[in-house]
CSV table of C-alpha atoms and ligand atoms in Angstrom, one decimal:
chain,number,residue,atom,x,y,z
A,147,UNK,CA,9.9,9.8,-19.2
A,148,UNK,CA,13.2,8.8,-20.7
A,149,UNK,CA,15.9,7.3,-19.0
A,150,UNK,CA,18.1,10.6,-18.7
A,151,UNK,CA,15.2,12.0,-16.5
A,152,UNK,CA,14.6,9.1,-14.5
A,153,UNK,CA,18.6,9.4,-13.5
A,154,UNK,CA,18.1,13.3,-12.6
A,155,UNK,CA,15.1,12.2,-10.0
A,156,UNK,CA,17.2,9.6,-8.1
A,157,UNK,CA,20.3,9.7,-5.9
A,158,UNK,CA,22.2,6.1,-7.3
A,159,UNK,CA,24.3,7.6,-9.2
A,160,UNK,CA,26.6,4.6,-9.4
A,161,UNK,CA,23.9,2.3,-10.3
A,162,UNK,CA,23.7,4.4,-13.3
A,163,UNK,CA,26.9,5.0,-14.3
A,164,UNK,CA,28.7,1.5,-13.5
A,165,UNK,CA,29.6,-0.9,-17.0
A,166,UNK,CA,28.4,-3.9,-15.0
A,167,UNK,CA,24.4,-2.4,-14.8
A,168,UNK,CA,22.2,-2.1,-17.5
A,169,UNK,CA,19.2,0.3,-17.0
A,170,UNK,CA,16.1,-0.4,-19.1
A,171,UNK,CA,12.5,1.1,-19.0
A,172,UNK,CA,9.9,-1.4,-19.8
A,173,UNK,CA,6.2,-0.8,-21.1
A,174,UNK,CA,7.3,3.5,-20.1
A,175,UNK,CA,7.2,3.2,-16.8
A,176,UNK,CA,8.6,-0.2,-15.0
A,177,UNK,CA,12.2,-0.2,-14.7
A,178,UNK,CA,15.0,-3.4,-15.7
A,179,UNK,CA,18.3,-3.2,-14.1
A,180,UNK,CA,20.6,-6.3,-15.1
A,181,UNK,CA,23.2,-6.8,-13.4
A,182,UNK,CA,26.6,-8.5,-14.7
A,183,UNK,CA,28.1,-11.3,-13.1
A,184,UNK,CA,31.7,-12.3,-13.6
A,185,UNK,CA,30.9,-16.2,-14.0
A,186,UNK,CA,28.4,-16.6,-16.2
A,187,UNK,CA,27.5,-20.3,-15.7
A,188,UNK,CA,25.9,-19.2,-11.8
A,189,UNK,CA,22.3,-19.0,-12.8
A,190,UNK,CA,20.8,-15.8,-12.2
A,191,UNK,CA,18.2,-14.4,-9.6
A,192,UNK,CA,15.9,-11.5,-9.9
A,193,UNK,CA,14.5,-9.0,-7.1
A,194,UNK,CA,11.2,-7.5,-7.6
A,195,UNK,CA,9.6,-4.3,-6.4
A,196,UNK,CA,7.0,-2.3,-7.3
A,197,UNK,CA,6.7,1.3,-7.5
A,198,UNK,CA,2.8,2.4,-8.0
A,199,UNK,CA,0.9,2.5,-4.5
A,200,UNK,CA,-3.0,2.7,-3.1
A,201,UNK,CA,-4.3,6.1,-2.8
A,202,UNK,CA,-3.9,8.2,-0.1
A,203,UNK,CA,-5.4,11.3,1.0
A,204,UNK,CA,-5.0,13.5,4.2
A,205,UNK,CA,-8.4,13.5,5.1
A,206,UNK,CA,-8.5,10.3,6.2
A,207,UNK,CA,-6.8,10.9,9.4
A,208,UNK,CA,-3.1,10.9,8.4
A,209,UNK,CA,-0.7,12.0,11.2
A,210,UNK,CA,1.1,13.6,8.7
A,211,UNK,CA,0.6,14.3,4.8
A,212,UNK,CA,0.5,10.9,2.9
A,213,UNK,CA,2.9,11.6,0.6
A,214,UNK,CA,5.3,14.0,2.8
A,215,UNK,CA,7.6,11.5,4.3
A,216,UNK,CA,7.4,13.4,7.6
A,217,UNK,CA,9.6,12.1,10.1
A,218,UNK,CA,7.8,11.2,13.3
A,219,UNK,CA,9.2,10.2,16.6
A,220,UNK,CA,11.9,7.7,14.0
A,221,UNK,CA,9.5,6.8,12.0
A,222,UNK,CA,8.8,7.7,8.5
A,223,UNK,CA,5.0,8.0,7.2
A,224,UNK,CA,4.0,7.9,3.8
A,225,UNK,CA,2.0,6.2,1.5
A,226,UNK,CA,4.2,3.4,0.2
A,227,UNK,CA,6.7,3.3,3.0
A,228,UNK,CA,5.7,-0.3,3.8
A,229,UNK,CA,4.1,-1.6,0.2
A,230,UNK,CA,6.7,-1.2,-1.4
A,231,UNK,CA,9.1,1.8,-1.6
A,232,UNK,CA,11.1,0.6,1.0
A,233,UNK,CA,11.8,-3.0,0.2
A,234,UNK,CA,12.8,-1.2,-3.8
A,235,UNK,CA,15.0,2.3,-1.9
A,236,UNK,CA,17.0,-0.4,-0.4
A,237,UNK,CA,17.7,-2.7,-3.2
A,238,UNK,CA,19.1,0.2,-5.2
A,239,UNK,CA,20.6,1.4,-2.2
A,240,UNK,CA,22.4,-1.7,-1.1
A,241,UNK,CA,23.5,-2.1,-4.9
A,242,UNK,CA,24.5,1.6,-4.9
A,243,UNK,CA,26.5,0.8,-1.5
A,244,UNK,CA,28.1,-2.5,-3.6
A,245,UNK,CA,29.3,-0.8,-6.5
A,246,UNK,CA,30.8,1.9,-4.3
A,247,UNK,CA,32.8,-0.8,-2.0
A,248,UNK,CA,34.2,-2.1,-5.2
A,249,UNK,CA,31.7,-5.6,-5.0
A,250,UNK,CA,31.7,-7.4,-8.4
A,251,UNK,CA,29.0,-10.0,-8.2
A,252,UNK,CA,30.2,-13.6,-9.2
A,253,UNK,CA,26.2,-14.3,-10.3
A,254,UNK,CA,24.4,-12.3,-12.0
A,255,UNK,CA,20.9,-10.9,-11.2
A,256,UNK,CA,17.9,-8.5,-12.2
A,257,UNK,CA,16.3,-5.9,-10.7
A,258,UNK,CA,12.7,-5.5,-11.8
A,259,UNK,CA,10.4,-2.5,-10.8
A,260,UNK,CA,6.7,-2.6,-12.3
A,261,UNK,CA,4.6,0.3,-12.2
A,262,UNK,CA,1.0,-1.3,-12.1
A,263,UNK,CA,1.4,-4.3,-9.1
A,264,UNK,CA,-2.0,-2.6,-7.2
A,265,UNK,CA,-3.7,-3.2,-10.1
A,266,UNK,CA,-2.6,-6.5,-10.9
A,267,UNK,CA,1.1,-5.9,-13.0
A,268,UNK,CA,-0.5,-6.5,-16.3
A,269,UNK,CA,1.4,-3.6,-17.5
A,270,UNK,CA,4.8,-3.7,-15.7
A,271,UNK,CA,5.8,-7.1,-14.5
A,272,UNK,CA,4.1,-9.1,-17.5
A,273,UNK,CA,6.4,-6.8,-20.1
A,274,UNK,CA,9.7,-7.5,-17.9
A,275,UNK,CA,9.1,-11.2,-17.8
A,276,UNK,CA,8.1,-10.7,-21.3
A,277,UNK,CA,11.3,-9.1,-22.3
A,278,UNK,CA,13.2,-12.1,-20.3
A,279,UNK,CA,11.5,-14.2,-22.1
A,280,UNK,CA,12.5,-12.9,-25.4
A,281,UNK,CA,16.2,-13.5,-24.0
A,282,UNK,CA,15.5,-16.6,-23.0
A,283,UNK,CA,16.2,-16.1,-19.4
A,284,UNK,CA,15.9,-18.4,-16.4
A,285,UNK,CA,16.1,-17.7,-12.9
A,286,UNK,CA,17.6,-19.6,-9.8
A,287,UNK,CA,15.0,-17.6,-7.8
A,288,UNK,CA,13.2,-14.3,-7.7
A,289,UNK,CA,12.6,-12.3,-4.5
A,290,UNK,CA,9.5,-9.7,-3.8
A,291,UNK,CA,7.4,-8.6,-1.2
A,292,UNK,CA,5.0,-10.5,0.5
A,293,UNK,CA,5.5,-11.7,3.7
A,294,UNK,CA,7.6,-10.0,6.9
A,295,UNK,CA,8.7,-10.7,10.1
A,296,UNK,CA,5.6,-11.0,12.4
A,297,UNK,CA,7.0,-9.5,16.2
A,298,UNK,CA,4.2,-10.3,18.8
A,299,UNK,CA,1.0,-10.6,15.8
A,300,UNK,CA,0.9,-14.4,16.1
A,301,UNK,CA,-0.9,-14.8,19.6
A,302,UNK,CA,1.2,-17.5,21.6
A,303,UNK,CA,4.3,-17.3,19.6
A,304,UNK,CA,7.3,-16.8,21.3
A,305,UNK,CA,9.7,-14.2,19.8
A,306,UNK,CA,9.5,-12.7,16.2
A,307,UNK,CA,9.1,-15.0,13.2
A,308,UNK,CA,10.2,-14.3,9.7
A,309,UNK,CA,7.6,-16.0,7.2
A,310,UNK,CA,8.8,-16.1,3.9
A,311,UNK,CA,6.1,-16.6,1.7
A,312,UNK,CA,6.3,-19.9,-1.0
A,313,UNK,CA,3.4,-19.2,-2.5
A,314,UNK,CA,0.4,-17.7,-2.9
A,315,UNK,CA,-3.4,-18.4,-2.8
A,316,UNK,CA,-5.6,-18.3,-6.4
A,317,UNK,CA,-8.2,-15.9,-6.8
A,318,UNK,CA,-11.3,-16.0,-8.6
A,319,UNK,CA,-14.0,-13.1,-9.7
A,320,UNK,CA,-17.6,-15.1,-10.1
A,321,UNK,CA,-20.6,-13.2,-11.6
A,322,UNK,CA,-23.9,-14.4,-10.6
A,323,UNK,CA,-27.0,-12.4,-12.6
A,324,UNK,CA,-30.3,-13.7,-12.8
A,325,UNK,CA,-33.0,-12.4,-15.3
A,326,UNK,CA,-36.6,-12.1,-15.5
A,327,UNK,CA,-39.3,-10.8,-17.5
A,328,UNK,CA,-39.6,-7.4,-15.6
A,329,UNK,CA,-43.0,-6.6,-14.3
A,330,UNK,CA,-45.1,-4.1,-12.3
A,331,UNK,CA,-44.8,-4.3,-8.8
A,332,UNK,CA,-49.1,-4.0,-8.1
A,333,UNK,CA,-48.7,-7.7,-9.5
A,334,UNK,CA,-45.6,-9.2,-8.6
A,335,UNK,CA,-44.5,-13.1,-9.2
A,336,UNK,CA,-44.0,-15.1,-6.4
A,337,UNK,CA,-40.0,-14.7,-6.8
A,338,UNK,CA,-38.5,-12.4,-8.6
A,339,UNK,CA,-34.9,-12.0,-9.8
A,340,UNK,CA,-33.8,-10.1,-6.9
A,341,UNK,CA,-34.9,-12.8,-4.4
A,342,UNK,CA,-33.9,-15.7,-6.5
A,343,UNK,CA,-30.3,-14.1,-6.3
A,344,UNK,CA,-30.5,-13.7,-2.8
A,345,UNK,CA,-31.1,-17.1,-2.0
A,346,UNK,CA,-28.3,-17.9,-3.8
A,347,UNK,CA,-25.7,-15.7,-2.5
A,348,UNK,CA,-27.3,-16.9,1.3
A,349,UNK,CA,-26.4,-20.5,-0.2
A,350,UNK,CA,-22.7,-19.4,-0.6
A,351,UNK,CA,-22.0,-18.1,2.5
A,352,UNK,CA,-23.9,-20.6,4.8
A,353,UNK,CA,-21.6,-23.2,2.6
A,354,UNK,CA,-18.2,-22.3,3.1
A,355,UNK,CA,-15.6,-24.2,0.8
A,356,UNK,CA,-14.5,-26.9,2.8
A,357,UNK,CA,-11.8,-27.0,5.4
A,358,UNK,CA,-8.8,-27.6,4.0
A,359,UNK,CA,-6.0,-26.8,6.7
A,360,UNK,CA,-2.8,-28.6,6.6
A,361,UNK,CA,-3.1,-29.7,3.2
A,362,UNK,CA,-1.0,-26.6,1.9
A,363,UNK,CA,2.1,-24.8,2.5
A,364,UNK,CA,0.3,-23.4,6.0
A,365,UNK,CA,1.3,-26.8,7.6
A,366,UNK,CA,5.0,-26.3,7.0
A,367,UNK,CA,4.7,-22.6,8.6
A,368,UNK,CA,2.9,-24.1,11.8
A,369,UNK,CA,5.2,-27.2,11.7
A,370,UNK,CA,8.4,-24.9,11.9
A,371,UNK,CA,6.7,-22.2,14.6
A,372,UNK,CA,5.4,-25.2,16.9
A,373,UNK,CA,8.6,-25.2,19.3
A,374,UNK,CA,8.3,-21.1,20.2
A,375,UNK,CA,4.7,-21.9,21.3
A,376,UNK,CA,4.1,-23.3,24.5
A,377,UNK,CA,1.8,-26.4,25.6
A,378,UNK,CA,-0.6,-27.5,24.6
A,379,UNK,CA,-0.1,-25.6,21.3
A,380,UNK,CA,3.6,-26.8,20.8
A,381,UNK,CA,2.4,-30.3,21.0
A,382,UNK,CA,-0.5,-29.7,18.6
A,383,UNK,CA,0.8,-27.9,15.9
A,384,UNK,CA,4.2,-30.9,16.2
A,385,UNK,CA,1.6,-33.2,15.5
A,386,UNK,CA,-0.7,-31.6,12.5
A,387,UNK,CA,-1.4,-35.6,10.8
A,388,UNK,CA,-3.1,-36.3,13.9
A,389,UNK,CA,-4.6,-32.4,15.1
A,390,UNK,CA,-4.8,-30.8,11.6
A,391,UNK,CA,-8.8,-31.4,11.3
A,392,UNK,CA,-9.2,-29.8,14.8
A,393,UNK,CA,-6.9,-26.9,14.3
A,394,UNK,CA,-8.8,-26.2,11.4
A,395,UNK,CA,-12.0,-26.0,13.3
A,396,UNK,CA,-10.2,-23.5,15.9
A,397,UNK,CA,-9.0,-21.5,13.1
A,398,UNK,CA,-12.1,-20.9,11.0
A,399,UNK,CA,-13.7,-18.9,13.8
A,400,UNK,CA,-11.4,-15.5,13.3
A,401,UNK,CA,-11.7,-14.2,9.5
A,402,UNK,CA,-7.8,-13.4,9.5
A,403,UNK,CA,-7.2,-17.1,10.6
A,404,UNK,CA,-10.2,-19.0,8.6
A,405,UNK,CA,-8.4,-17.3,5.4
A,406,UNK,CA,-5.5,-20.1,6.3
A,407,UNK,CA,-8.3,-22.6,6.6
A,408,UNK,CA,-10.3,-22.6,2.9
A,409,UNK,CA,-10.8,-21.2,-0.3
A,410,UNK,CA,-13.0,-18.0,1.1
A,411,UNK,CA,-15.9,-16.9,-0.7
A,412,UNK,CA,-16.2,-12.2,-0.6
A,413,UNK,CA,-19.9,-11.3,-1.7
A,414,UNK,CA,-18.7,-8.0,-2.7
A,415,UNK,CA,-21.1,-6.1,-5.2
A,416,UNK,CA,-25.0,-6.7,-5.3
A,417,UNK,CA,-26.6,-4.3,-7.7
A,418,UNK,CA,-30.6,-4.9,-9.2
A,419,UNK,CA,-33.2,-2.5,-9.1
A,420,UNK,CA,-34.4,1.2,-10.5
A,421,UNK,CA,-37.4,2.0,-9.9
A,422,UNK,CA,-39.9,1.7,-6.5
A,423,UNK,CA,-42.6,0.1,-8.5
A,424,UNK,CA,-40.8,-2.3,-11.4
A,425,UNK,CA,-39.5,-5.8,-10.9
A,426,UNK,CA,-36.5,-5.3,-11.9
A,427,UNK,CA,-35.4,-7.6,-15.2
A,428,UNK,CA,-32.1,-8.1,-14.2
A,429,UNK,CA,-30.1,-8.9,-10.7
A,430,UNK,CA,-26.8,-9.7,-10.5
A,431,UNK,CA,-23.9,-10.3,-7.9
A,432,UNK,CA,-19.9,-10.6,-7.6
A,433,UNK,CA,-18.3,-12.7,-5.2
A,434,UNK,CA,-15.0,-12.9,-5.1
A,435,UNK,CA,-12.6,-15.9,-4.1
A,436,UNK,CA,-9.2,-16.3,-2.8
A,437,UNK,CA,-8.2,-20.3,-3.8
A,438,UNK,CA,-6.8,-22.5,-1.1
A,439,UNK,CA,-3.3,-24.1,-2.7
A,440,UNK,CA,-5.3,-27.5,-2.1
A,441,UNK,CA,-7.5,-26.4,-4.4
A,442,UNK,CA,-8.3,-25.6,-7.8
A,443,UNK,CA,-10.0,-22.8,-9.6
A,444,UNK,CA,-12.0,-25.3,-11.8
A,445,UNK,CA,-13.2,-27.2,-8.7
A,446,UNK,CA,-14.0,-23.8,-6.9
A,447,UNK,CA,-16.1,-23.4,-10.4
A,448,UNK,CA,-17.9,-26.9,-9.8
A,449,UNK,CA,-18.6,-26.3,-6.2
A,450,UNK,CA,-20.3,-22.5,-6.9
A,451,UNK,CA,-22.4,-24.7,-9.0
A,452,UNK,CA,-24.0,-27.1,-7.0
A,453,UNK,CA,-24.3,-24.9,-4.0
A,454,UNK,CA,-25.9,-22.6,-6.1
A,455,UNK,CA,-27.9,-25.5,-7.2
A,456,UNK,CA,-30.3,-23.3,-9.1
A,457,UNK,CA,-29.9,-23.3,-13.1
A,458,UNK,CA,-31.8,-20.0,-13.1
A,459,UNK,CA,-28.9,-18.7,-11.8
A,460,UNK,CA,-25.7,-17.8,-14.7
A,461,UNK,CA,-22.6,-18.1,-13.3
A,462,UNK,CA,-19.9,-16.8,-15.0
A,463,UNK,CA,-15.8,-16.5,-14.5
A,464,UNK,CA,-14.9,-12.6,-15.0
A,465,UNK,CA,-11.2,-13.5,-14.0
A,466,UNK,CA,-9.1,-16.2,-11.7
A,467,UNK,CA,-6.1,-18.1,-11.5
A,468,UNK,CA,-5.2,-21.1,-9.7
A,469,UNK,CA,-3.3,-21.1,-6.5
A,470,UNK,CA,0.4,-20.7,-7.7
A,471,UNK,CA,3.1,-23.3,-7.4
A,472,UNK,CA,4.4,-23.9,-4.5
A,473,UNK,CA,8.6,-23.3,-4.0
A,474,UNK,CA,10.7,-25.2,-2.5
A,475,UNK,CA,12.0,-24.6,0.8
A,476,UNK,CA,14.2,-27.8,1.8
A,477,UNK,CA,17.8,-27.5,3.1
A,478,UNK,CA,18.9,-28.2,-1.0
A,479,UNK,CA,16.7,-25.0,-1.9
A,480,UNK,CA,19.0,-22.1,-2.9
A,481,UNK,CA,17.1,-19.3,-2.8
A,482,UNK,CA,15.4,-20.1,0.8
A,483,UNK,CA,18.4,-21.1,2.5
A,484,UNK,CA,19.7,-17.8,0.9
A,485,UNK,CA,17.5,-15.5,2.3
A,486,UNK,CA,16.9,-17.7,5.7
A,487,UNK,CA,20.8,-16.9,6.2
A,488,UNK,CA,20.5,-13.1,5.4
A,489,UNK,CA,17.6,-13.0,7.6
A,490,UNK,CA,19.6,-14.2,10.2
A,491,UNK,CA,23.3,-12.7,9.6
A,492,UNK,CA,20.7,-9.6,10.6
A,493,UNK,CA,18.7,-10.8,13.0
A,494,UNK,CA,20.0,-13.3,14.6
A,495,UNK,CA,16.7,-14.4,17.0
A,496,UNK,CA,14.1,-14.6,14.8
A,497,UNK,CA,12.8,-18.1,13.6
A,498,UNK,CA,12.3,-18.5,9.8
A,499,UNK,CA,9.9,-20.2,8.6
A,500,UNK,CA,8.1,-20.9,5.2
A,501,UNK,CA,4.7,-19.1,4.9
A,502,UNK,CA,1.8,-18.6,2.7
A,503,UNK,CA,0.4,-15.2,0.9
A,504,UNK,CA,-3.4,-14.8,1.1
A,505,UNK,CA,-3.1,-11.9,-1.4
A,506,UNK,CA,-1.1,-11.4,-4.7
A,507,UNK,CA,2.0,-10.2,-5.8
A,508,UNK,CA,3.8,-9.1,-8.9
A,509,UNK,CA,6.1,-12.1,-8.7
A,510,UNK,CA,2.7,-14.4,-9.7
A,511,UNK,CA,3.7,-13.7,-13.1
A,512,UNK,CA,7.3,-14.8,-13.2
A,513,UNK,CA,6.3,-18.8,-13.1
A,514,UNK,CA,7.1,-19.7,-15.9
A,515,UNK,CA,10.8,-18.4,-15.5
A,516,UNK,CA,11.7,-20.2,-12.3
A,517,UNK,CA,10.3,-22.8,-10.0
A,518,UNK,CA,10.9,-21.0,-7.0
A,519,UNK,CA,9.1,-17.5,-6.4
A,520,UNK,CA,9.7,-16.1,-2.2
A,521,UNK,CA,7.9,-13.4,-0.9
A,522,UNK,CA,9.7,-11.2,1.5
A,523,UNK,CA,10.9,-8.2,2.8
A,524,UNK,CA,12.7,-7.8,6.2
A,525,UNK,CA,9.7,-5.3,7.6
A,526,UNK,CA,8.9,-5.3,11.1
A,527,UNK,CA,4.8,-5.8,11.4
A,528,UNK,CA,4.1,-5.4,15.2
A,529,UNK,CA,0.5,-5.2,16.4
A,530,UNK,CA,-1.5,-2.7,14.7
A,531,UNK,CA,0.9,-2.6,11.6
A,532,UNK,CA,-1.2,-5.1,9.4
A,533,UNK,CA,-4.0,-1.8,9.5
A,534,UNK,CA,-1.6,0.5,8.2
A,535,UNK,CA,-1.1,-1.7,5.2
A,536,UNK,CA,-3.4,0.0,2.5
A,537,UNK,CA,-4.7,2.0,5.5
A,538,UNK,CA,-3.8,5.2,7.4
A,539,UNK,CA,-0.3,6.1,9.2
A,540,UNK,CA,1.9,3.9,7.0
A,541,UNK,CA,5.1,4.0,8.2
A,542,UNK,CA,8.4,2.6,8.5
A,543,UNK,CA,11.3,2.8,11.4
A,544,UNK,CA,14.3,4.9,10.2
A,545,UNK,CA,15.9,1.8,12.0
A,546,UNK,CA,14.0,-0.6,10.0
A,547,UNK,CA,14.9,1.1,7.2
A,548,UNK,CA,18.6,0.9,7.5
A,549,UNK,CA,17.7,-2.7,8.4
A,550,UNK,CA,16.1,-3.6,5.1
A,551,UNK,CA,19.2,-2.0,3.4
A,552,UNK,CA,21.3,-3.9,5.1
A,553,UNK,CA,19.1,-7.3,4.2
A,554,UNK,CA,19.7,-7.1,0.2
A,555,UNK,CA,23.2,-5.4,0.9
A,556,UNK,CA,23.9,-9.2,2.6
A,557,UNK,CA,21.7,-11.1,0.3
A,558,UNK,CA,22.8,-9.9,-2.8
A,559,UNK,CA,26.7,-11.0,-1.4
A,560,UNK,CA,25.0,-13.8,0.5
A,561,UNK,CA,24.1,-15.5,-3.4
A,562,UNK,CA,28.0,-15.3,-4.2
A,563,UNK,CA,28.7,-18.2,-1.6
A,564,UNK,CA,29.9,-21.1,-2.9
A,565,UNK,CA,27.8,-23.2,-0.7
A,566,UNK,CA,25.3,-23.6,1.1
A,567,UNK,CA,24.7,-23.2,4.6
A,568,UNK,CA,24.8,-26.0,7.2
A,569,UNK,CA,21.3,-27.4,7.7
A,570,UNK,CA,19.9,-26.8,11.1
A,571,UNK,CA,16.2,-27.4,11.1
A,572,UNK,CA,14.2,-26.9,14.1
A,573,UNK,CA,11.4,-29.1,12.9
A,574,UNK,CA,10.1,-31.8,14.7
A,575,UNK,CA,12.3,-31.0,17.7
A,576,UNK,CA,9.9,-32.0,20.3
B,948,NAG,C1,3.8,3.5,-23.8
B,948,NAG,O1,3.4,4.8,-24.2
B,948,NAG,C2,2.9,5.0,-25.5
B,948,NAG,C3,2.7,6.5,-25.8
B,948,NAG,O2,1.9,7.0,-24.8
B,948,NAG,C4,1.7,4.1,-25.7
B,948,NAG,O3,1.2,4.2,-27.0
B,948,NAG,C5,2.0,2.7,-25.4
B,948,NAG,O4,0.9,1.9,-25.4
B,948,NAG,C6,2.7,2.6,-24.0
B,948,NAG,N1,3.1,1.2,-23.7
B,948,NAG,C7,2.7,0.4,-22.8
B,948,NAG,C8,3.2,-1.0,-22.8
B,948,NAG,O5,1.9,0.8,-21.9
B,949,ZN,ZN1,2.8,-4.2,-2.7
C-alpha cells in the first residue's frame, strides 16, 4: 500500500496536500502525520490512534453487519466505531477542518496511527516511537484512547464524569507446568501432575494479591468524584487516609470494582492429558495478571512463588511489564489541564477527573519519549456500552461523533494558548 493509494481511500484531502503536514507510512501499514508548527521552541505533542480492530462477525447477533456502518435510529454500528475509528476519523477530520479555516498551529504535533494495538503495537507504535527516536524527538504529552466520559456507569455518582486515564496497570503472562514420569492409570501415584497443578492454581485464587486501594492513581479519581456522590459516600471517599482500607474491602466484592483494588490473578488456559488410561507426563497452566501501579512485576513474581509454595511446580514469565508511570495531573500539568479545558469548552457539566486504565494501550510504548502519557477520547459510555466494547452492537451517536470532532478540533487549538488555565480544583471541597 503506498502512500498515493492510501490518499485515494480517504476524504482529507487537505491533510494531504498542505506544506505544513508530512505523511509517512511506518513498518507498511501505521501511519505518521507531523505537523509543522510556526514557533519551533513550543515542545511538541503527539495524538495516537489505532486503526486495526477485534473481529467481528454477523452471526453473533449484530443488529446490523459489523462492518456496514449502518445507521440506526442516530447511531452508527460497526466494528471499531468506539475502539478506535472514531477517536482517529476525528483527529484527521478536525485537522482537515483546521487547515481548511486557515489555522497555522503555533506548536507543533504528531499524529500517530499503528496498525497492530489489539495485538499489542509491536509492529505499529513501537516503529513510530522508533522513528522519533531516531529524530530525537520529545513530547510535551501524547494523547490516545483509554478512558471516556462515564454518564450514569458509576452507581451513586451524580452527573457524567470524564476520567482521563494517567496510567495504566502492568500485565504479566505466568506459566505454571509440572512434570512427571508418565504412568498407567491401573497403577497410579498418589498425585500426579495434573492434581499437583491443580492445587496450585486453587492456592492462587484463594490468595488474592493483596489489597492495595488508594495506594495508586485510583485514589486521586475517587478523591476528585467524592463531592457528586452523596452521604455517606461523599464523606468517605473525602477522606480515603482514614476509609481507604474499608473501601477496599467494599470494592473487592464486584470483579469490575476489585480490578481497582489489586494486582488480579486470570487462570486462563489449563491443558494436561491425552489418553483415558495414561498419567499424563506433563500439566501445565497460564494465569494471567493485570499489575496494580503499587506494585511491581518482580514482586507479583515473588508472591506466585511462595503461594505456590511447591518447588515441583516451574514457574516461568512468558511476557509482563510493570505498571507504567504515572502522569502528572496537577494544575502546572500541560497536557491535563489541556484536555480538562477542551473537555469542558464542550461539555461544560461533566466533572474531570484523573483515572486509571485496567487494560493497555498503544501509548504504553511512548515512555521513554515523554513523562506524561493520557488516555482519552470524549466517548459517551452509558449503561450497557462497556459490553459493546469488543462485543456486539458497537456503536457510536452521529451526535457523539460530531462531538469527538469537535474535542481535537478545540484541543489541538486549545495547545496554542499561551497559558494555562485558572486552577479551580474541586478537591477536598467538603
Ligand atoms: C513490510 O513489508 C515487507 C514486504 O512484505 C516485509 O518484508 C517487512 O518485514 C514489513 N515491515 C514490517 C516492519 O512489518
Ligand atoms: Zn483500542
Amino acid at each position: 500500500l503506498s502512500s498515493k493509494d492510501f490518499e485515494s481511500f480517504i476524504s482529507f484531502p487537505t491533510v494531504f496536500s498542505s506544506s505544513l503536514v508530512r505523511h509517512e507510512l511506518v513498518a507498511n501499514y501505521s501511519h505518521l502525520f507531523s505537523v509543522q508548527g510556526s514557533q519551533p521552541d513550543l515542545v511538541p505533542y503527539l495524538l495516537l490512534a489505532h486503526i486495526d480492530v477485534v473481529p467481528a462477525s454477523e452471526s453473533d447477533g449484530w443488529e446490523a453487519p459489523p462492518f456496514s456502518a449502518k445507521e440506526i435510529d442516530g447511531f452508527i454500528y460497526g466494528r471499531g466505531t468506539i475502539d478506535d475509528k472514531s477517536p482517529l476519523m476525528g483527529i484527521l477530520q478536525a485537522l482537515e477542518y483546521l487547515l481548511i479555516k486557515g489555522y497555522a498551529p503555533r506548536r507543533g504535533f504528531y499524529i500517530g496511527l499503528g496498525h497492530d494495538e489489539e495485538v499489542s503495537g509491536y509492529k505499529g507504535a513501537m516503529n513510530i516511537v522508533r522513528v522519533l527516536k531516531q529524530r530525537s524527538v520529545q513530547l510535551s504529552f501524547v494523547l490516545d484512547e483509554g478512558l471516556a466520559v462515564l454518564d450514569g456507569v458509576i452507581s451513586g455518582l451524580e452527573g457524567p464524569a470524564a476520567l482521563i486515564g494517567i496510567s495504566e496497570k502492568g500485565s504479566a503472562t505466568v506459566k505454571l507446568s509440572v512434570s512427571m514420569l508418565p504412568g498407567h492409570s491401573s497403577m497410579p501415584p498418589s498425585e500426579s501432575s495434573i492434581g499437583i497443578l491443580a492445587a496450585a492454581v486453587k492456592r492462587l485464587e484463594e490468595n488474592p494479591m493483596p489489597r492495595l486501594f488508594g495506594h495508586g492513581p485510583e485514589r486521586g479519581t475517587f478523591e476528585h468524584l467524592a463531592h457528586k456522590f452523596g452521604l455517606p459516600m461523599k464523606f468517605i471517599m473525602s477522606n480515603l487516609w482514614l476509609f481507604a482500607p474499608l473501601l477496599g474491602r467494599v470494592l473487592e466484592r464486584k470483579p469490575d470494582t476489585n480490578a481497582f483494588v489489586r494486582t488480579t490473578t486470570a487462570v486462563t488456559m489449563f491443558n494436561a492429558g491425552v489418553k483415558v488410561n495414561i498419567i499424563p507426563a506433563l500439566a501445565e497452566a497460564y494465569v494471567n495478571l493485570r499489575i496494580h501501579s503499587a506494585q511491581s512485576l518482580q514482586e507479583v513474581l515473588d508472591l506466585i512463588q511462595s503461594t505456590v509454595g511447591d518447588q515441583r511446580v516451574k514457574i516461568e514469565l512468558v511476557n509482563g511489564f510493570d505498571p507504567l508511570p504515572v502522569s502528572s495531573a496537577d494544575e502546572k500539568s500541560f497536557g491535563f489541564q489541556i484536555i480538562k479545558k477542551t473537555v469542558l469548552d464542550i461539555f461544560p457539566t461533566v466533572t474531570v477527573a484523573p483515572g486509571i486504565c485496567i487494560g493497555n494501550t498503544d501509548s504504553r510504548h511512548f515512555k521513554d519519549l515523554t513523562n506524561d502519557i493520557y488516555r482519552f477520547a470524549p466517548v459517551w459510555f452509558k449503561p450497557g456500552d462497556a459490553q459493546r466494547f469488543h462485543g456486539i452492537n458497537e456503536r457510536i451517536s452521529k451526535k457523539n461523533y460530531e462531538e469527538l470532532i469537535e474535542f481535537y478540533f478545540s484541543l489541538i487549538q486549545n495547545c496554542d494558548i499561551q497559558k494555562l488555565p485558572e486552577p479551580h480544583s474541586s478537591v477536598h471541597e467538603l
